[in-house]
PDB file of C-alpha atoms in Angstrom:
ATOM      1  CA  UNK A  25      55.041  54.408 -32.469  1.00 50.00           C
ATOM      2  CA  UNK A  26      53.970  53.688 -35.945  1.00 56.00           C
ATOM      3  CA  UNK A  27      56.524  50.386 -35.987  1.00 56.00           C
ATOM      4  CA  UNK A  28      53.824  49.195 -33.261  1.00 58.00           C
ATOM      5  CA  UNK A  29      50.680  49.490 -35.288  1.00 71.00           C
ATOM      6  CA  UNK A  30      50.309  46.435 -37.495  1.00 70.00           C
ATOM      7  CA  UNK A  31      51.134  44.549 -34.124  1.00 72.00           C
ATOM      8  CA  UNK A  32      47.888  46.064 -32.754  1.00 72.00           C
ATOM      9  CA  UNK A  33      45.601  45.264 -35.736  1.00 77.00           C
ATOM     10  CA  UNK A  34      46.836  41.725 -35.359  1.00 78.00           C
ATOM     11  CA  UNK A  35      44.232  40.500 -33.287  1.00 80.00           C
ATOM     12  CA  UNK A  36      41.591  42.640 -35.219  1.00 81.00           C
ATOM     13  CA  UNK A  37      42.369  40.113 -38.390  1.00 82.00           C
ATOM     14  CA  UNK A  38      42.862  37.002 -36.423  1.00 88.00           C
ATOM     15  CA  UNK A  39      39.454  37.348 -34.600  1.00 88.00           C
ATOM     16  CA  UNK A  40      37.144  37.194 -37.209  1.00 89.00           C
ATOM     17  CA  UNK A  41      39.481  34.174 -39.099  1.00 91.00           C
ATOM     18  CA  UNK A  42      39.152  32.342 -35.504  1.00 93.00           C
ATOM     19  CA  UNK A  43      34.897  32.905 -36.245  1.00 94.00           C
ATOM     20  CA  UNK A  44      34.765  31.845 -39.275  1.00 94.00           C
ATOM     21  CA  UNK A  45      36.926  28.460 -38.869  1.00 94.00           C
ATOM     22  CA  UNK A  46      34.290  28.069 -36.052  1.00 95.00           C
ATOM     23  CA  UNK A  47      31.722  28.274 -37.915  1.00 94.00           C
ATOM     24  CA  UNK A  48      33.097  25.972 -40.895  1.00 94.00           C
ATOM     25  CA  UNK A  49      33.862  23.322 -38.405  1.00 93.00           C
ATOM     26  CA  UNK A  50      30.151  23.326 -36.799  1.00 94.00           C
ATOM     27  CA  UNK A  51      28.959  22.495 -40.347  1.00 94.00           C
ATOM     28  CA  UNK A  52      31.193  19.898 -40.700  1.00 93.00           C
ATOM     29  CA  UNK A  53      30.132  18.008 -37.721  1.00 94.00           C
ATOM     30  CA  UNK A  54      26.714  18.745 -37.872  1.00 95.00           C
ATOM     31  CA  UNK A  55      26.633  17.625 -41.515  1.00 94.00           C
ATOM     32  CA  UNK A  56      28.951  14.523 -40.263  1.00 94.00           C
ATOM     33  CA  UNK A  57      26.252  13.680 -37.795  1.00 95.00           C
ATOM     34  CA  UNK A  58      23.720  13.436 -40.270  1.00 94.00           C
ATOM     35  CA  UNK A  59      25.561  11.405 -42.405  1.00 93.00           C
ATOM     36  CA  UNK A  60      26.223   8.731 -39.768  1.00 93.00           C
ATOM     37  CA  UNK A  61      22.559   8.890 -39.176  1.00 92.00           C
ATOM     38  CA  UNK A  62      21.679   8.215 -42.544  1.00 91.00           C
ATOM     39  CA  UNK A  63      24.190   5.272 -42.605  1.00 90.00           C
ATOM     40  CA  UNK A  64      22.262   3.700 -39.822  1.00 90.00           C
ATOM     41  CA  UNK A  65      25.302   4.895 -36.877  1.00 92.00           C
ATOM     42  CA  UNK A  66      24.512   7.123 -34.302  1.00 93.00           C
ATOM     43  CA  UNK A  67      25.374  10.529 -35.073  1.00 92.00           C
ATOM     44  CA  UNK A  68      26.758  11.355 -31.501  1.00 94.00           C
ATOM     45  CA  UNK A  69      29.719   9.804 -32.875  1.00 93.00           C
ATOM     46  CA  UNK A  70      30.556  12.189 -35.305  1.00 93.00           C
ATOM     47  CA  UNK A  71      31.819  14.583 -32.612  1.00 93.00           C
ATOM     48  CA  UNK A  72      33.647  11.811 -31.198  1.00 93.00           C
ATOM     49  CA  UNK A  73      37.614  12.152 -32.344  1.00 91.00           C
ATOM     50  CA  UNK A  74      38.617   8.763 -32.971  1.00 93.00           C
ATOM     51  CA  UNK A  75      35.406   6.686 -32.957  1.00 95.00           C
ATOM     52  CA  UNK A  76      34.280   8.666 -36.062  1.00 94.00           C
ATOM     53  CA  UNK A  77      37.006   7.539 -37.750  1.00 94.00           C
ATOM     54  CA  UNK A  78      36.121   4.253 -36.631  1.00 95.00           C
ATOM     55  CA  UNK A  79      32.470   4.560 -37.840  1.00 95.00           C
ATOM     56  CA  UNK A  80      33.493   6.075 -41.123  1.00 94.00           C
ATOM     57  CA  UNK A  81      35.582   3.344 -41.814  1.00 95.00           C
ATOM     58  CA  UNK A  82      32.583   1.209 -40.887  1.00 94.00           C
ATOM     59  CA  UNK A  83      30.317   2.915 -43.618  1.00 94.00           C
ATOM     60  CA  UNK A  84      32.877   2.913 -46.121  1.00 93.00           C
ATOM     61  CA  UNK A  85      32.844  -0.629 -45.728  1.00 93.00           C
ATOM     62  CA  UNK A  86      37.055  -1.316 -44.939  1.00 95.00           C
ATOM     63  CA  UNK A  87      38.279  -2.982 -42.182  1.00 95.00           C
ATOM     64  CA  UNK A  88      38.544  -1.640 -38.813  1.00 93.00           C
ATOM     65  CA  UNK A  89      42.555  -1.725 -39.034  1.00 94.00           C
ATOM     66  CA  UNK A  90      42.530   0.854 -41.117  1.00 95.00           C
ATOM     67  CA  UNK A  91      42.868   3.117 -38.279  1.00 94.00           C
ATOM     68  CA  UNK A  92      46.518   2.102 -37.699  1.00 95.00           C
ATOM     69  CA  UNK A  93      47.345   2.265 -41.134  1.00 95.00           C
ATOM     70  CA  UNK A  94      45.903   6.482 -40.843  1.00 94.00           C
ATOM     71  CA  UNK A  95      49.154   6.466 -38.042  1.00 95.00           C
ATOM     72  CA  UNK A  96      51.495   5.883 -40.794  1.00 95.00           C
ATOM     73  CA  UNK A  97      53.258   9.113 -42.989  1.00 95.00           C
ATOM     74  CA  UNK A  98      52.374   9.026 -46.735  1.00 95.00           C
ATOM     75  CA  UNK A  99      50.087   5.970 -46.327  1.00 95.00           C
ATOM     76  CA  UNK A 100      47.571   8.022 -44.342  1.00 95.00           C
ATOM     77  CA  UNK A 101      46.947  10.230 -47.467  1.00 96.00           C
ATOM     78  CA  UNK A 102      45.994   7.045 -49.542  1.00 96.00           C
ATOM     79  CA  UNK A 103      43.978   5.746 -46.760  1.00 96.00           C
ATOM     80  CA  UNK A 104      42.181   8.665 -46.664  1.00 95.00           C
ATOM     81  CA  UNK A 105      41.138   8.603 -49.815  1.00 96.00           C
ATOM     82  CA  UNK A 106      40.207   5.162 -49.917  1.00 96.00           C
ATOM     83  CA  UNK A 107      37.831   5.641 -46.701  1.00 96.00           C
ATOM     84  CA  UNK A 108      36.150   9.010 -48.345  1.00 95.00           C
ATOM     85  CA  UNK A 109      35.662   6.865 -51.732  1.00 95.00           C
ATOM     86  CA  UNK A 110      33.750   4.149 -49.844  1.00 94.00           C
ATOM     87  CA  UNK A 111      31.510   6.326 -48.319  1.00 94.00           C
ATOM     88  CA  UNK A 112      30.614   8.035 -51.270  1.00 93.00           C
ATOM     89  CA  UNK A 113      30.449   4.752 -53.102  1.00 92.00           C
ATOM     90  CA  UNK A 114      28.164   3.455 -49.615  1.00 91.00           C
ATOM     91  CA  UNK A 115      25.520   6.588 -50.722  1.00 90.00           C
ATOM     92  CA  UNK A 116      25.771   5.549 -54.472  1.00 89.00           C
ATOM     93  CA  UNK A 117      28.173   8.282 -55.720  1.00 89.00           C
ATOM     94  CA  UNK A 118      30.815   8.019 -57.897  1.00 89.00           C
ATOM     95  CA  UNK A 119      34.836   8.928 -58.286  1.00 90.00           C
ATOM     96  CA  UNK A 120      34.256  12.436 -59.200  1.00 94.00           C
ATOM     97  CA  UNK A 121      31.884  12.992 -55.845  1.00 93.00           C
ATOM     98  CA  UNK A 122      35.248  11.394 -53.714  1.00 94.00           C
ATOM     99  CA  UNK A 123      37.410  14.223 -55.459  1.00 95.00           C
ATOM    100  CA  UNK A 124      34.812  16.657 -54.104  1.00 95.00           C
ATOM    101  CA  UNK A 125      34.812  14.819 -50.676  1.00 94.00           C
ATOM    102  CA  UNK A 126      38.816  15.612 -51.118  1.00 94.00           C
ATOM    103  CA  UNK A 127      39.079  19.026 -51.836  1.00 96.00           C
ATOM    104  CA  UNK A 128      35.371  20.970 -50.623  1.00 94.00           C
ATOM    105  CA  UNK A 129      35.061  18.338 -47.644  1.00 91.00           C
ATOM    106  CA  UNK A 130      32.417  20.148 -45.514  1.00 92.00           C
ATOM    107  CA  UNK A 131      30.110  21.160 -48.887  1.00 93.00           C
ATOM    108  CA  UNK A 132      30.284  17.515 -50.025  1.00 94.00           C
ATOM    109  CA  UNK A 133      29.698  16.168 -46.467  1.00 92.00           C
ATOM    110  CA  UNK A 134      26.710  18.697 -46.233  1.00 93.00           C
ATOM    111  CA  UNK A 135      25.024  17.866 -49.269  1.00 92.00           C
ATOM    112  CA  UNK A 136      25.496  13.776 -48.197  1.00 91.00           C
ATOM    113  CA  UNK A 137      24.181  14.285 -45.045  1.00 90.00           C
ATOM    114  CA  UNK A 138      20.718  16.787 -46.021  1.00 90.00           C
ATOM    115  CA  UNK A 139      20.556  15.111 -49.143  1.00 84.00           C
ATOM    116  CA  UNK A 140      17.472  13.094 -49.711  1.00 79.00           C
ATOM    117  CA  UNK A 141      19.216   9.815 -50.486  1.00 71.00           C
ATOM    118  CA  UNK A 142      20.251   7.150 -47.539  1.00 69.00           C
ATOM    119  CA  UNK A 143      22.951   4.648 -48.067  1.00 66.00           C
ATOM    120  CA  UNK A 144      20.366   1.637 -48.545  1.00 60.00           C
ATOM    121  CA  UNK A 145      18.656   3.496 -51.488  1.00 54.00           C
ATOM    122  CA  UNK A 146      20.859   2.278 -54.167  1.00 45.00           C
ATOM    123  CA  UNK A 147      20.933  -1.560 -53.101  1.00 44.00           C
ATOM    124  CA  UNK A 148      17.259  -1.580 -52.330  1.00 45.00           C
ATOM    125  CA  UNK A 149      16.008   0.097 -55.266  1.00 41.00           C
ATOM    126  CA  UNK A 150      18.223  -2.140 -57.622  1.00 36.00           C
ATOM    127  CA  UNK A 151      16.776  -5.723 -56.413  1.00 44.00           C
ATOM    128  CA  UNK A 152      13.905  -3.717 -56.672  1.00 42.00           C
ATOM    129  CA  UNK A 153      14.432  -3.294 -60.211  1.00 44.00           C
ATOM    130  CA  UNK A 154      15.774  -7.001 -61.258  1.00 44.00           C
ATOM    131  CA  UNK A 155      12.676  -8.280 -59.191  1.00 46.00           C
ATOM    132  CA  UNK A 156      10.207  -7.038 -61.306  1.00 45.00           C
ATOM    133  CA  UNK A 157      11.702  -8.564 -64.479  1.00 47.00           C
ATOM    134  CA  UNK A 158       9.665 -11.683 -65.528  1.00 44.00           C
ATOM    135  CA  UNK A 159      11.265 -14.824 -66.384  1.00 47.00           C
ATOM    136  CA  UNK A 160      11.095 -15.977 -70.064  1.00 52.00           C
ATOM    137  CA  UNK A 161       8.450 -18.505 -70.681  1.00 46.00           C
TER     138      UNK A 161
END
């Protein structure tokens, strides 16, 4: 009887794991959704399996054929990284915020999407900048 017991607290451990990853994965997707909003894409498509691959691809500004190149072993890992360091170079972050995007991927994607800054801030608020510089006389 007692070689049975773990077997019976199996479910007991596995439960609460199978919450948990639940709950993770909501935040991803909701936090997914509001970065494609901010990027000017719908954010339905976030919960969309391949289109939001498609529309991240769009944001990190690469070509759409990067989706066959995410079929490929080895070169999908590169890829991968290429597409999450255009996005966070699309909101105005740098290479450190990508290595975030790479290892923490739902906190990074949560604090793009209820940030405060949308992906035209940086480009607008530069020529906002060089326009108000005069022209020597």
């Amino acid at each position: 009887m007692s070689c049975c017991q773990p077997m019976a607290m199996l479910p007991m451990l596995l439960i609460p794991l199978l919450f948990l990853a639940l709950y993770i994965s909501m935040i991803r997707y909701v936090a997914l959704w509001f970065v494609f909003t901010k990027a000017g894409e719908p954010g339905w498509a976030a919960i969309i399996p391949v289109y939001n691959l498609l529309i991240a691809i769009k944001i990190a500004g690469k070509p759409w054929w990067y989706i066959l190149l995410l079929l490929i072993p080895i070169v999908n890992i590169v890829i991968g990284i290429m597409i999450l360091h255009g996005i966070s170079k699309s909101f105005g972050k740098g290479g450190w915020y990508t290595v975030g995007l790479i290892f923490f991927r739902t906190i990074f994607l949560a604090i793009l999407g209820f940030g405060r800054q949308f992906i035209g801030e940086v480009k607008k608020s530069f020529k906002a900048d060089s326009s108000t510089v005069s022209p020597a006389t």
